[in-house]
Coordinates of C-alpha atoms and ligand atoms in Angstrom, one line a residue:
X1 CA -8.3 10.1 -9.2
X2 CA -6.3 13.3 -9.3
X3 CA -3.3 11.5 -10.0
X4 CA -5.2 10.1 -12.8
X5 CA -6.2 13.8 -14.0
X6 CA -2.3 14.8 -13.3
X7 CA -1.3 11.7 -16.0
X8 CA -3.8 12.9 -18.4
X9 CA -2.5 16.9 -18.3
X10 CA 0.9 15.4 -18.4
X11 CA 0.4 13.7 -21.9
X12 CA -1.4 16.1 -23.3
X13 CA 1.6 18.3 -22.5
X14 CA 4.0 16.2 -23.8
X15 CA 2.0 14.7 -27.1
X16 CA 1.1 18.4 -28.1
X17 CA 3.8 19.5 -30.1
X18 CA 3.7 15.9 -31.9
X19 CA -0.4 16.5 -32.1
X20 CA 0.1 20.1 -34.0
X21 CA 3.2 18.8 -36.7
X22 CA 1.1 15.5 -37.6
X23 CA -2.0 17.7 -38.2
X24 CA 0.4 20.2 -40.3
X25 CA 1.0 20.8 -43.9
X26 CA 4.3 19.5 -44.5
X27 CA 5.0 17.5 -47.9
X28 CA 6.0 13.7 -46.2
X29 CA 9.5 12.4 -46.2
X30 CA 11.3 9.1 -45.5
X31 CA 9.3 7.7 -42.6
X32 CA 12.9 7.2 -40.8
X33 CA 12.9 11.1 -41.1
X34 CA 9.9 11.5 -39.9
X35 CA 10.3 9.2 -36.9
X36 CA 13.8 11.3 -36.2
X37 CA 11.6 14.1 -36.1
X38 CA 8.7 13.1 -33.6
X39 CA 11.6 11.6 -30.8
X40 CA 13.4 15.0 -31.2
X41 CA 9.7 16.9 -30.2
X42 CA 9.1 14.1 -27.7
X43 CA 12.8 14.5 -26.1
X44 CA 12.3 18.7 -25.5
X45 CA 9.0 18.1 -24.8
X46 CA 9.5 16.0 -22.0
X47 CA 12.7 17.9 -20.7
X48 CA 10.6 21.5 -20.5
X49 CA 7.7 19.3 -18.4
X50 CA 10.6 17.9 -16.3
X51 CA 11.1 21.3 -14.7
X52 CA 7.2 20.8 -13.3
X53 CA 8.5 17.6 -11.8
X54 CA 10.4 18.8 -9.4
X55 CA 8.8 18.5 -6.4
X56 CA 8.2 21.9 -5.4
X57 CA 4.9 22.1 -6.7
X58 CA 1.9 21.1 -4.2
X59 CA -0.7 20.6 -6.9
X60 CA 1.3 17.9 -8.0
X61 CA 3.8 16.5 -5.4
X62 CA 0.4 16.6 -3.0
X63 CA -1.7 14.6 -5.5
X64 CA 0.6 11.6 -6.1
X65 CA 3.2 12.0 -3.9
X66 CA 6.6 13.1 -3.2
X67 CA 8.3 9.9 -3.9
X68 CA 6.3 9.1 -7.3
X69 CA 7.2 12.6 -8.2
X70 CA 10.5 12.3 -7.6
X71 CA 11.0 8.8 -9.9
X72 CA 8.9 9.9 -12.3
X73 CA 11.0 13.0 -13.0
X74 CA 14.2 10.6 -12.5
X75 CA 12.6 8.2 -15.3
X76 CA 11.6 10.7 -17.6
X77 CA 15.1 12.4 -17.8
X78 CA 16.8 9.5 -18.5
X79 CA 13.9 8.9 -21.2
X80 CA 14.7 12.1 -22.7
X81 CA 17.9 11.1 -23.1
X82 CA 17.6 8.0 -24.7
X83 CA 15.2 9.7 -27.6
X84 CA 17.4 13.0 -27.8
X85 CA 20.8 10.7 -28.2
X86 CA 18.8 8.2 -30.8
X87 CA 17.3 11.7 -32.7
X88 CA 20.1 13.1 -35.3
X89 CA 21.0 9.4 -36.0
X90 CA 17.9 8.7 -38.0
X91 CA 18.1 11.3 -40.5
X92 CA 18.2 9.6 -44.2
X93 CA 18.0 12.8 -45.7
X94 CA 21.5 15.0 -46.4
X95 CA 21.3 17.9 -44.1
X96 CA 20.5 21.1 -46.1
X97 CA 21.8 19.5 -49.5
X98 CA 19.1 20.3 -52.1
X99 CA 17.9 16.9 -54.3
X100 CA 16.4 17.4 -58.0
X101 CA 12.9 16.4 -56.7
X102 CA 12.9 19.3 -54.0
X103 CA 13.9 22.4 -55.6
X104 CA 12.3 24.5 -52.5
X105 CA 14.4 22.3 -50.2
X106 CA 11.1 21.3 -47.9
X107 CA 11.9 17.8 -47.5
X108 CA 15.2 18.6 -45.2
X109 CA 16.2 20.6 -42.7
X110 CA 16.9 24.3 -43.6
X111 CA 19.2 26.9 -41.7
X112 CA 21.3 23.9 -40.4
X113 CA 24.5 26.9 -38.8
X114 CA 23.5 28.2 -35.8
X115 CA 20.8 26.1 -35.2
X116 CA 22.2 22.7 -35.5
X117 CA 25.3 24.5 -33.3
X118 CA 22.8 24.7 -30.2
X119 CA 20.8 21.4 -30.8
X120 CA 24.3 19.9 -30.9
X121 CA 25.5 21.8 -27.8
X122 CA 22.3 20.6 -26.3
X123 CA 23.2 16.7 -27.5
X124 CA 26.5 17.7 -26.3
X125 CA 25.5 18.5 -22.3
X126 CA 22.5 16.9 -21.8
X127 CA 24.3 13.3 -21.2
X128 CA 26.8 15.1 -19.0
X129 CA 23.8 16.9 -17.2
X130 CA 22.5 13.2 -16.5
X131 CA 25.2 11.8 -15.6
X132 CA 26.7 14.5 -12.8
X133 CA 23.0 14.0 -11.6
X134 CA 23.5 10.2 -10.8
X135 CA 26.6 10.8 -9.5
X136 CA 25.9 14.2 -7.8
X137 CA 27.6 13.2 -4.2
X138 CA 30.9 12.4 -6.2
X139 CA 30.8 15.4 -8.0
X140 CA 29.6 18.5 -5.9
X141 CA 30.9 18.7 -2.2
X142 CA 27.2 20.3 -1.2
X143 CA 23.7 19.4 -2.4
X144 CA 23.2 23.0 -2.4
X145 CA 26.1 23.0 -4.9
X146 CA 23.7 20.4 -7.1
X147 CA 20.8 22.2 -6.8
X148 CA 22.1 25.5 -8.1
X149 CA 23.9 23.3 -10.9
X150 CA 21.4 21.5 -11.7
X151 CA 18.8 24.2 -12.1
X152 CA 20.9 26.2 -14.4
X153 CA 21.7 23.4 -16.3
X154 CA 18.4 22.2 -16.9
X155 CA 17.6 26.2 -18.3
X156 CA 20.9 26.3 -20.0
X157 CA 20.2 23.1 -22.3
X158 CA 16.3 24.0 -22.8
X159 CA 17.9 27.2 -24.3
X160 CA 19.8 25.5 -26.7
X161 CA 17.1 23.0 -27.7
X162 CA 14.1 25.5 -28.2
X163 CA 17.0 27.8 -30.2
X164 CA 17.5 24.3 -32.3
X165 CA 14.3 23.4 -32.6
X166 CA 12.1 26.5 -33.5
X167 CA 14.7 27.4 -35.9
X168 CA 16.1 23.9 -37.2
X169 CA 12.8 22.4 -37.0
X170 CA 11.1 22.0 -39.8
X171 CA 7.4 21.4 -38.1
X172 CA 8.3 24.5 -35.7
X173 CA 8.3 26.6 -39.0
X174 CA 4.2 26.7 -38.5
X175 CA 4.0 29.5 -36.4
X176 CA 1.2 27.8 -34.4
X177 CA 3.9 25.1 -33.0
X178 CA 6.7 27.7 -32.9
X179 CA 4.4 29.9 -30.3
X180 CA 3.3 26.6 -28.7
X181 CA 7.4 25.5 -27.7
X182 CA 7.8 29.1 -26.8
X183 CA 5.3 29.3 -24.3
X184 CA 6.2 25.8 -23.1
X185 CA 9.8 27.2 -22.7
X186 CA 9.1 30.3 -21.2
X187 CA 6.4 28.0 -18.5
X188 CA 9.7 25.9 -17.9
X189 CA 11.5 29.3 -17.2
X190 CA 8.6 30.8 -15.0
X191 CA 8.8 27.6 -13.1
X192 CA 12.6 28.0 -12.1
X193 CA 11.3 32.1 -11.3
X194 CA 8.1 30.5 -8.8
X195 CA 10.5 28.8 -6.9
X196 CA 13.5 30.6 -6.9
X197 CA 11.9 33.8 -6.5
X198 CA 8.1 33.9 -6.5
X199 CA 7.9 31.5 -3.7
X200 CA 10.9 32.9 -1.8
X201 CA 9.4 36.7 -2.1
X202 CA 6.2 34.9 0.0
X203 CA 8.0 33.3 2.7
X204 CA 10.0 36.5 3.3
X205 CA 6.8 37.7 4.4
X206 CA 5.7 34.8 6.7
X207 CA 9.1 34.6 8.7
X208 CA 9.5 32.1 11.7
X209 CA 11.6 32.3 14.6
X210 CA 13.6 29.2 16.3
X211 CA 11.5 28.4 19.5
X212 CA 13.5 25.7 21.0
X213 CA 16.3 23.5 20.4
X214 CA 16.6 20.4 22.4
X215 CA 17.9 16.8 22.4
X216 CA 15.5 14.8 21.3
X217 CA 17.5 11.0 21.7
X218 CA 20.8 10.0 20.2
X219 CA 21.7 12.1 17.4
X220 CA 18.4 13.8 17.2
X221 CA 17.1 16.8 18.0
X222 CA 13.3 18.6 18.4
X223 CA 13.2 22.0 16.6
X224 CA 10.1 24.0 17.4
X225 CA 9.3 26.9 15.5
X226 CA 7.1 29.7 15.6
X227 CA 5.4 32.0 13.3
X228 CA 6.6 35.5 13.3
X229 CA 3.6 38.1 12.9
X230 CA 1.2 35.8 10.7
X231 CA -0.9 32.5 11.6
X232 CA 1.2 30.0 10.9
X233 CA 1.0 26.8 8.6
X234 CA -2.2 25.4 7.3
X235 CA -1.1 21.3 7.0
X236 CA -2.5 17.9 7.2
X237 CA -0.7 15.5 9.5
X238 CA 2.0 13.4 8.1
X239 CA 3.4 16.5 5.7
X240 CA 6.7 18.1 5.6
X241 CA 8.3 21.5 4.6
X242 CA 11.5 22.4 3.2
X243 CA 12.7 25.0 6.3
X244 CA 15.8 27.3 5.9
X245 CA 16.8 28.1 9.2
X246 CA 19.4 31.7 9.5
X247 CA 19.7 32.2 5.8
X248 CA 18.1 34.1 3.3
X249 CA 14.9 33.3 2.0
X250 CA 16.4 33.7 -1.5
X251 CA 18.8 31.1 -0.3
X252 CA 19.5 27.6 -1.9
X253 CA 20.5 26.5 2.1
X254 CA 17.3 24.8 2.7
X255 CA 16.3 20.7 4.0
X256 CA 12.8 18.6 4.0
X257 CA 11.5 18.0 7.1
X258 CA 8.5 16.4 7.9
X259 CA 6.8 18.0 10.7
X260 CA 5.8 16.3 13.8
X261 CA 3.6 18.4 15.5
X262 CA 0.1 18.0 14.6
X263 CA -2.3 20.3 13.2
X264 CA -4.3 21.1 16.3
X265 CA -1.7 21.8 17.9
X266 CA -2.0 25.6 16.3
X267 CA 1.0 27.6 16.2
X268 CA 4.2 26.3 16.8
X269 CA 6.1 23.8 14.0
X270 CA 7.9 20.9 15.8
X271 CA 10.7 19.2 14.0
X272 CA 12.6 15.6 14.9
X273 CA 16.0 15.8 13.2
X274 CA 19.1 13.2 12.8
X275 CA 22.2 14.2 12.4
X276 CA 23.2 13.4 9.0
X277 CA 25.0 16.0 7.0
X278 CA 26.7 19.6 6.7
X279 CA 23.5 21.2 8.2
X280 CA 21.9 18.4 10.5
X281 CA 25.0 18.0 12.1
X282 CA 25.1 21.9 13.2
X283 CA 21.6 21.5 14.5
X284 CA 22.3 21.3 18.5
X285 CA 23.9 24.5 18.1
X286 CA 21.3 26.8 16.5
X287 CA 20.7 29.8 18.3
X288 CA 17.0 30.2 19.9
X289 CA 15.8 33.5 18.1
X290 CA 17.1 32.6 14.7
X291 CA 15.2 33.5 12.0
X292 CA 13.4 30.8 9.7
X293 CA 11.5 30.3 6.3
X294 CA 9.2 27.8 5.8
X295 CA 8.0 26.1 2.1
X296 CA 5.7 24.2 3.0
X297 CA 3.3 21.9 3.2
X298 CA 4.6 19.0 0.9
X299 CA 3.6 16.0 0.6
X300 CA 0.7 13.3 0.7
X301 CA 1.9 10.7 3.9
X302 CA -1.5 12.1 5.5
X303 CA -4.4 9.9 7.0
X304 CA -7.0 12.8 7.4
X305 CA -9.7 12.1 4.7
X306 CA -8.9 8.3 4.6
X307 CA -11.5 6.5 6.1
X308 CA -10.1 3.0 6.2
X309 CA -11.3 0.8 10.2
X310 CA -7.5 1.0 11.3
X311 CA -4.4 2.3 10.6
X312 CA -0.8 0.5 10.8
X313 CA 1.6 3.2 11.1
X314 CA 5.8 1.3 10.4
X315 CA 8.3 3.5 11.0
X316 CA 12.6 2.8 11.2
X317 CA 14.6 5.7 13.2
X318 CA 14.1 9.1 12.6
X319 CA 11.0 8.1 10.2
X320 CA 9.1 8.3 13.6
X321 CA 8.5 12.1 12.9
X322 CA 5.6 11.9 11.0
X323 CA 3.9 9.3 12.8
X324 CA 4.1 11.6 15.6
X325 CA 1.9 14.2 13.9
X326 CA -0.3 11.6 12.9
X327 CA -0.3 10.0 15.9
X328 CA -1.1 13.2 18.1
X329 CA -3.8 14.4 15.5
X330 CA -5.6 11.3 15.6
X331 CA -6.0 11.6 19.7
X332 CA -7.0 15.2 19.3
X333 CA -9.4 14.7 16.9
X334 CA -10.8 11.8 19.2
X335 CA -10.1 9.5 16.4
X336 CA -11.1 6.0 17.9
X337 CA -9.9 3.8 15.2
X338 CA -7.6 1.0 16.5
X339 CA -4.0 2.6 15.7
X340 CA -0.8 0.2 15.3
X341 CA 2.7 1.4 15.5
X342 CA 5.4 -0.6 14.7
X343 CA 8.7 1.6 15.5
X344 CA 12.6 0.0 14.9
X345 CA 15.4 1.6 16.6
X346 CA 19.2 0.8 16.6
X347 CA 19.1 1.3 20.4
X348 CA 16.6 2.4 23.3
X349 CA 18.4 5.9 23.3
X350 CA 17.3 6.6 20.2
X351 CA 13.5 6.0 20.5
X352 CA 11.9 9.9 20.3
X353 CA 9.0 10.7 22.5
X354 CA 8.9 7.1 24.5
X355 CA 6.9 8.6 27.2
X356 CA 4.3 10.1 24.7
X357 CA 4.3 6.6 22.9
X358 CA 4.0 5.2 26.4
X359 CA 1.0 7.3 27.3
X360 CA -0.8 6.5 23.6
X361 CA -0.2 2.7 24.6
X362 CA -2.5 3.0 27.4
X363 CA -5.6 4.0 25.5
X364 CA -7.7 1.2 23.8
X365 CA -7.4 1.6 20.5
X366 CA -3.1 2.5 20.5
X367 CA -0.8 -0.5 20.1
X368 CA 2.8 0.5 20.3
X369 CA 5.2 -2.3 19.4
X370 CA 8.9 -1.0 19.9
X371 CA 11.7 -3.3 18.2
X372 CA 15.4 -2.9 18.7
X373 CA 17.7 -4.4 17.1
X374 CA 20.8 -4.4 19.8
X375 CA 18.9 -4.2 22.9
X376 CA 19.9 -3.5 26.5
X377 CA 20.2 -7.0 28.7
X378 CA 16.7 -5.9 30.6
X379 CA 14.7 -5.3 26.9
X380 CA 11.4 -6.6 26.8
X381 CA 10.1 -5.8 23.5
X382 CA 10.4 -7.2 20.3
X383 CA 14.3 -7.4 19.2
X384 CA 15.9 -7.4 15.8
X385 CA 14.9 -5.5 12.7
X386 CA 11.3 -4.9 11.4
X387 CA 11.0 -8.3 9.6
X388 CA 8.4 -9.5 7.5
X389 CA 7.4 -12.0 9.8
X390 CA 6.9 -9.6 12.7
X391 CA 4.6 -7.0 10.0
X392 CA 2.7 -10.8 9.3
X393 CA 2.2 -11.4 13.1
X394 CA 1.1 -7.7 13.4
X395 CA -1.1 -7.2 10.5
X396 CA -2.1 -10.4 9.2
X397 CA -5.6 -11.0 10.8
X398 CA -7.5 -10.6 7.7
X399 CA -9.4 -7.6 9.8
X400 CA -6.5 -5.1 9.3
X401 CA -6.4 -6.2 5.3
X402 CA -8.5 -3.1 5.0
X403 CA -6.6 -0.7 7.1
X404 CA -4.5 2.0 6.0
X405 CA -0.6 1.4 6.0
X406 CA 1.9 4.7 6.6
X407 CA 5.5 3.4 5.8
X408 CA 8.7 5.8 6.7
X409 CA 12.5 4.7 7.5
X410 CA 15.7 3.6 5.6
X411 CA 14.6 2.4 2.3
X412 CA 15.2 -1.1 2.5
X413 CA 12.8 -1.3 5.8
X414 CA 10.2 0.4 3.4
X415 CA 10.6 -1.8 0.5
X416 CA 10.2 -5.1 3.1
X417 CA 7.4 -3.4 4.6
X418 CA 5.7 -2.8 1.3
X419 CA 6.5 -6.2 -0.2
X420 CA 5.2 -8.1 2.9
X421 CA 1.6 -5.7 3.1
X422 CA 1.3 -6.3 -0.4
X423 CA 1.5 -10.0 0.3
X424 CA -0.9 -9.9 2.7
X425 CA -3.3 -8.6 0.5
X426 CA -3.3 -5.0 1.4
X427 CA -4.0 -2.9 -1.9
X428 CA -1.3 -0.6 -2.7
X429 CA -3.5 2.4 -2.6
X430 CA -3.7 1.7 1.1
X431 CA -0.4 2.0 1.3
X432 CA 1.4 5.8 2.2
X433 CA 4.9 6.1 2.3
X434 CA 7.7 9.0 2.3
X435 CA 11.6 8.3 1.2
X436 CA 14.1 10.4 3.2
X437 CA 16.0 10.2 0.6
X438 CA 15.7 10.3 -3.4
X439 CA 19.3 9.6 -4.2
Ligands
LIG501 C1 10.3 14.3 2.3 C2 11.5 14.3 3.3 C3 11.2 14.3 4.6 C4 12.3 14.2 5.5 N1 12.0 14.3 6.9 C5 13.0 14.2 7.7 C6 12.8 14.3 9.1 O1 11.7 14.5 9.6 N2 13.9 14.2 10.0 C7 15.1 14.0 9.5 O2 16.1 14.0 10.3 N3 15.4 13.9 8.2 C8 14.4 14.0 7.3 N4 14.6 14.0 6.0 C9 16.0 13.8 5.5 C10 16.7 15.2 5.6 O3 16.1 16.1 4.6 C11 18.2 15.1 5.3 O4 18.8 14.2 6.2 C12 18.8 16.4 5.4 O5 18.3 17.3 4.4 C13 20.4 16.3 5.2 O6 20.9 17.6 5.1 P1 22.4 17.9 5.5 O7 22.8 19.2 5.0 O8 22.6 17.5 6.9 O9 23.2 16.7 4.7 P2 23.7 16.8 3.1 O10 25.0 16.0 3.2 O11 23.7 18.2 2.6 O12 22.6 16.0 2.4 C14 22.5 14.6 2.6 C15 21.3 14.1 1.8 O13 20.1 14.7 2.2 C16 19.3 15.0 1.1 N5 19.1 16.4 1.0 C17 19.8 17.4 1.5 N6 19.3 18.6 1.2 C18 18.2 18.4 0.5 C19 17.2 19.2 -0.2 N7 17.3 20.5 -0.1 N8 16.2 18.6 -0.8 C20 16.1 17.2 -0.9 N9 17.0 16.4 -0.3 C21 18.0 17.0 0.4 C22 19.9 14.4 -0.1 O14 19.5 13.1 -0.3 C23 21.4 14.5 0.3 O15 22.2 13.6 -0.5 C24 13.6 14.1 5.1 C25 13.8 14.0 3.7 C26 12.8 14.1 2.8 C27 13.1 14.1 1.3

């Protein structure tokens, strides 16, 4: 329902600017004019709402979703594009030339020098700005590098297009939709300033220390951290956080996490990490003591409120960590649901927690099914990869049609996982699920 509210806001948003120039004064022109027109309003529009899609905002990214977040804002950039590139080509009318029937020159665009300058510099880099982002790990050694890019990009070419368009524009000439992109540009701005600064200026207030660093299985580690001089973090099981661990809070060094600790477990922040990149790779040898900010909590992988008979939790490698908080929040909240966990690993070594999984197996309602796909000689669990026909034999009793499905691993596990639920007849609002990765 809220994501339904959160579509609504978002076209009105976007169809605003359109709304105000069709309901304006203007003398009509070629209808190919017009149409050039209404896509170059519907382009900037959509790149100044882009910088509220960026995942850093809970009213949104905690309503739909990280992931959905994440591909909206990817589809709607390259949307942009298409109608930005397509805009200047529709034009019939000659730029600035005056024609006998328009003596005040109101049927084309007026003060075409600077102005066209910055929409063109903004035609100019958008493209590029698009394309480095597909390609982001060919281009920047650090996705730190990226972000800082990418952000600065993004303000850099919504300069040039509100320059262009209040000024080249002829519908922007109505001061009511010349204040109306201004205060959409300067909310795109004051976005960037929330969380580059806003946001940063809170955590430095709510610092947490490294409690405990410790191997967790192969390539993985636990990080526990606690809060420094405040309560600590008010989250729903199944969340994450971005944490920066020894920088600055004003620092672009920061990672998502989900956070496997549960709720009731109050205080400390537990983290499962794989070793991946320039920072998860450096994990085993953080200092206990270090400092820590947390932005946080993200997200909408959460079962609380959800009051479906069961719950199928599917998780591949290091997607375990959030199943952990949900799994340890359900026991302490005496949750007596029947609870199915289907968990893939390479290898045994690299299952996390097996002895709390092995403890959760022994209560009634707690089915643990470990699968491995290059087991020891003595295995005796499932072996292989998380297949559809092992999710059928699991979850296709028509009973657990209703349940609630979590999903969280490498994306192809998820996109089997979905496929074969889906099949089974589970609807996809039943289903939750968390990419590690929006690349
Ligand atoms: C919602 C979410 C929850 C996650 N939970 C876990 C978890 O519980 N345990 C775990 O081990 N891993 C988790 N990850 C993956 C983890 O964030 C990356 O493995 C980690 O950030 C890699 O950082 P790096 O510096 O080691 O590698 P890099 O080489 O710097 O980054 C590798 C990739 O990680 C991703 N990444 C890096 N930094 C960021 C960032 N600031 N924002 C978004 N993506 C980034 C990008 O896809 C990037 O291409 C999660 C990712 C997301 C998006």
């Amino acid at each position: 329902m809220r994501g339904l509210w959160l579509i609504g806001l978002y076209l009105g948003i976007v169809l605003a600017p359109l709304g105000l120039a069709a309901t304006g004064a203007a003398p009509p022109r070629p209808a190919l004019d017009e149409l050039a027109s209404g896509l170059g309003m519907l382009a900037f529009a959509i790149l100044l709402a882009e910088f509220l899609l960026s995942g850093r905002f809970r009213a949104i990214s905690g309503s739909v979703g990280m992931d959905i977040t994440i591909r909206f804002h990817q589809l709607l950039a390259r949307t942009c594009l298409v109608l930005a590139m397509v805009h200047p080509f529709l034009y019939t009318s000659p730029f600035g030339a005056p024609v006998p029937y328009d003596p005040t020159r109101q049927l084309v665009l007026t003060e075409p020098g600077v102005a066209l300058a910055t929409g063109a510099a903004a035609w100019v880099l958008l493209p590029a700005f698009v394309l480095i982002s597909l390609g982001k790990s060919a281009v920047f050694k650090t996705y730190e590098g990226w972000r800082l890019a990418h952000g600065l990009g993004a303000a850099l070419i919504a300069g040039f297009a509100w320059h262009h368009t209040v000024h080249a524009g002829r519908y922007a000439q109505d001061p009511l939709l010349k204040g109306l992109w201004t205060a959409l540009f300067v909310v795109a701005l004051l976005s960037l300033a929330f969380v580059y600064i806003v946001r940063p200026l809170t955590q430095s207030r709510k610092p947490w220390r490294v409690k405990d660093v410790r191997r967790a299985a192969e390539r993985t580690w636990d990080v526990v951290l606690e809060p420094e001089g405040h309560a600590g973090l008010n989250y729903r099981a199944g969340q994450f956080a971005w944490i920066n661990i020894g920088h600055s809070p004003f620092s672009l060094f920061e990672n998502p996490f989900s956070i496997a600790s549960a709720p009731a477990e109050t205080g400390v922040l537990r983290f499962v990490i794989k070793e991946f990149g320039d920072f998860t790779s450096q994990i085993g040898s953080i200092e206990i003591g270090t400092e820590a900010y947390i932005d946080g909590p993200h997200g909408h992988m959460t079962v609380q409120g959800h009051t479906a008979p069961g719950i199928g939790l599917i998780a591949g490698g290091v997607g375990i960590a959030p199943m952990l908080s949900i799994l340890r929040q359900l026991e302490a909240d005496g949750d007596e649901r029947p609870v199915t966990l289907i968990y893939g690993n390479r290898s045994p070594d690299q299952i996390v927690d097996g002895e709390l999984l092995m403890e959760l197996s022994t209560r009634p309602n707690i089915e643990i099914v470990h699968v491995v796909s290059e087991p020891a000689p003595d295995w005796q669990g499932e072996m292989g990869m998380i297949s559809a026909s092992l999710i059928e034999r699991r979850f296709g009793a028509p009973s657990r049609r209703d349940w609630l499905y979590v999903l969280c691993g490498p994306p192809a596990m998820m996109i089997k996982a979905e496929r074969t639920l889906l099949g089974l007849g589970v609807a996809q609002t039943n289903i939750l699920s968390e990419h590690f990765t929006y690349d």
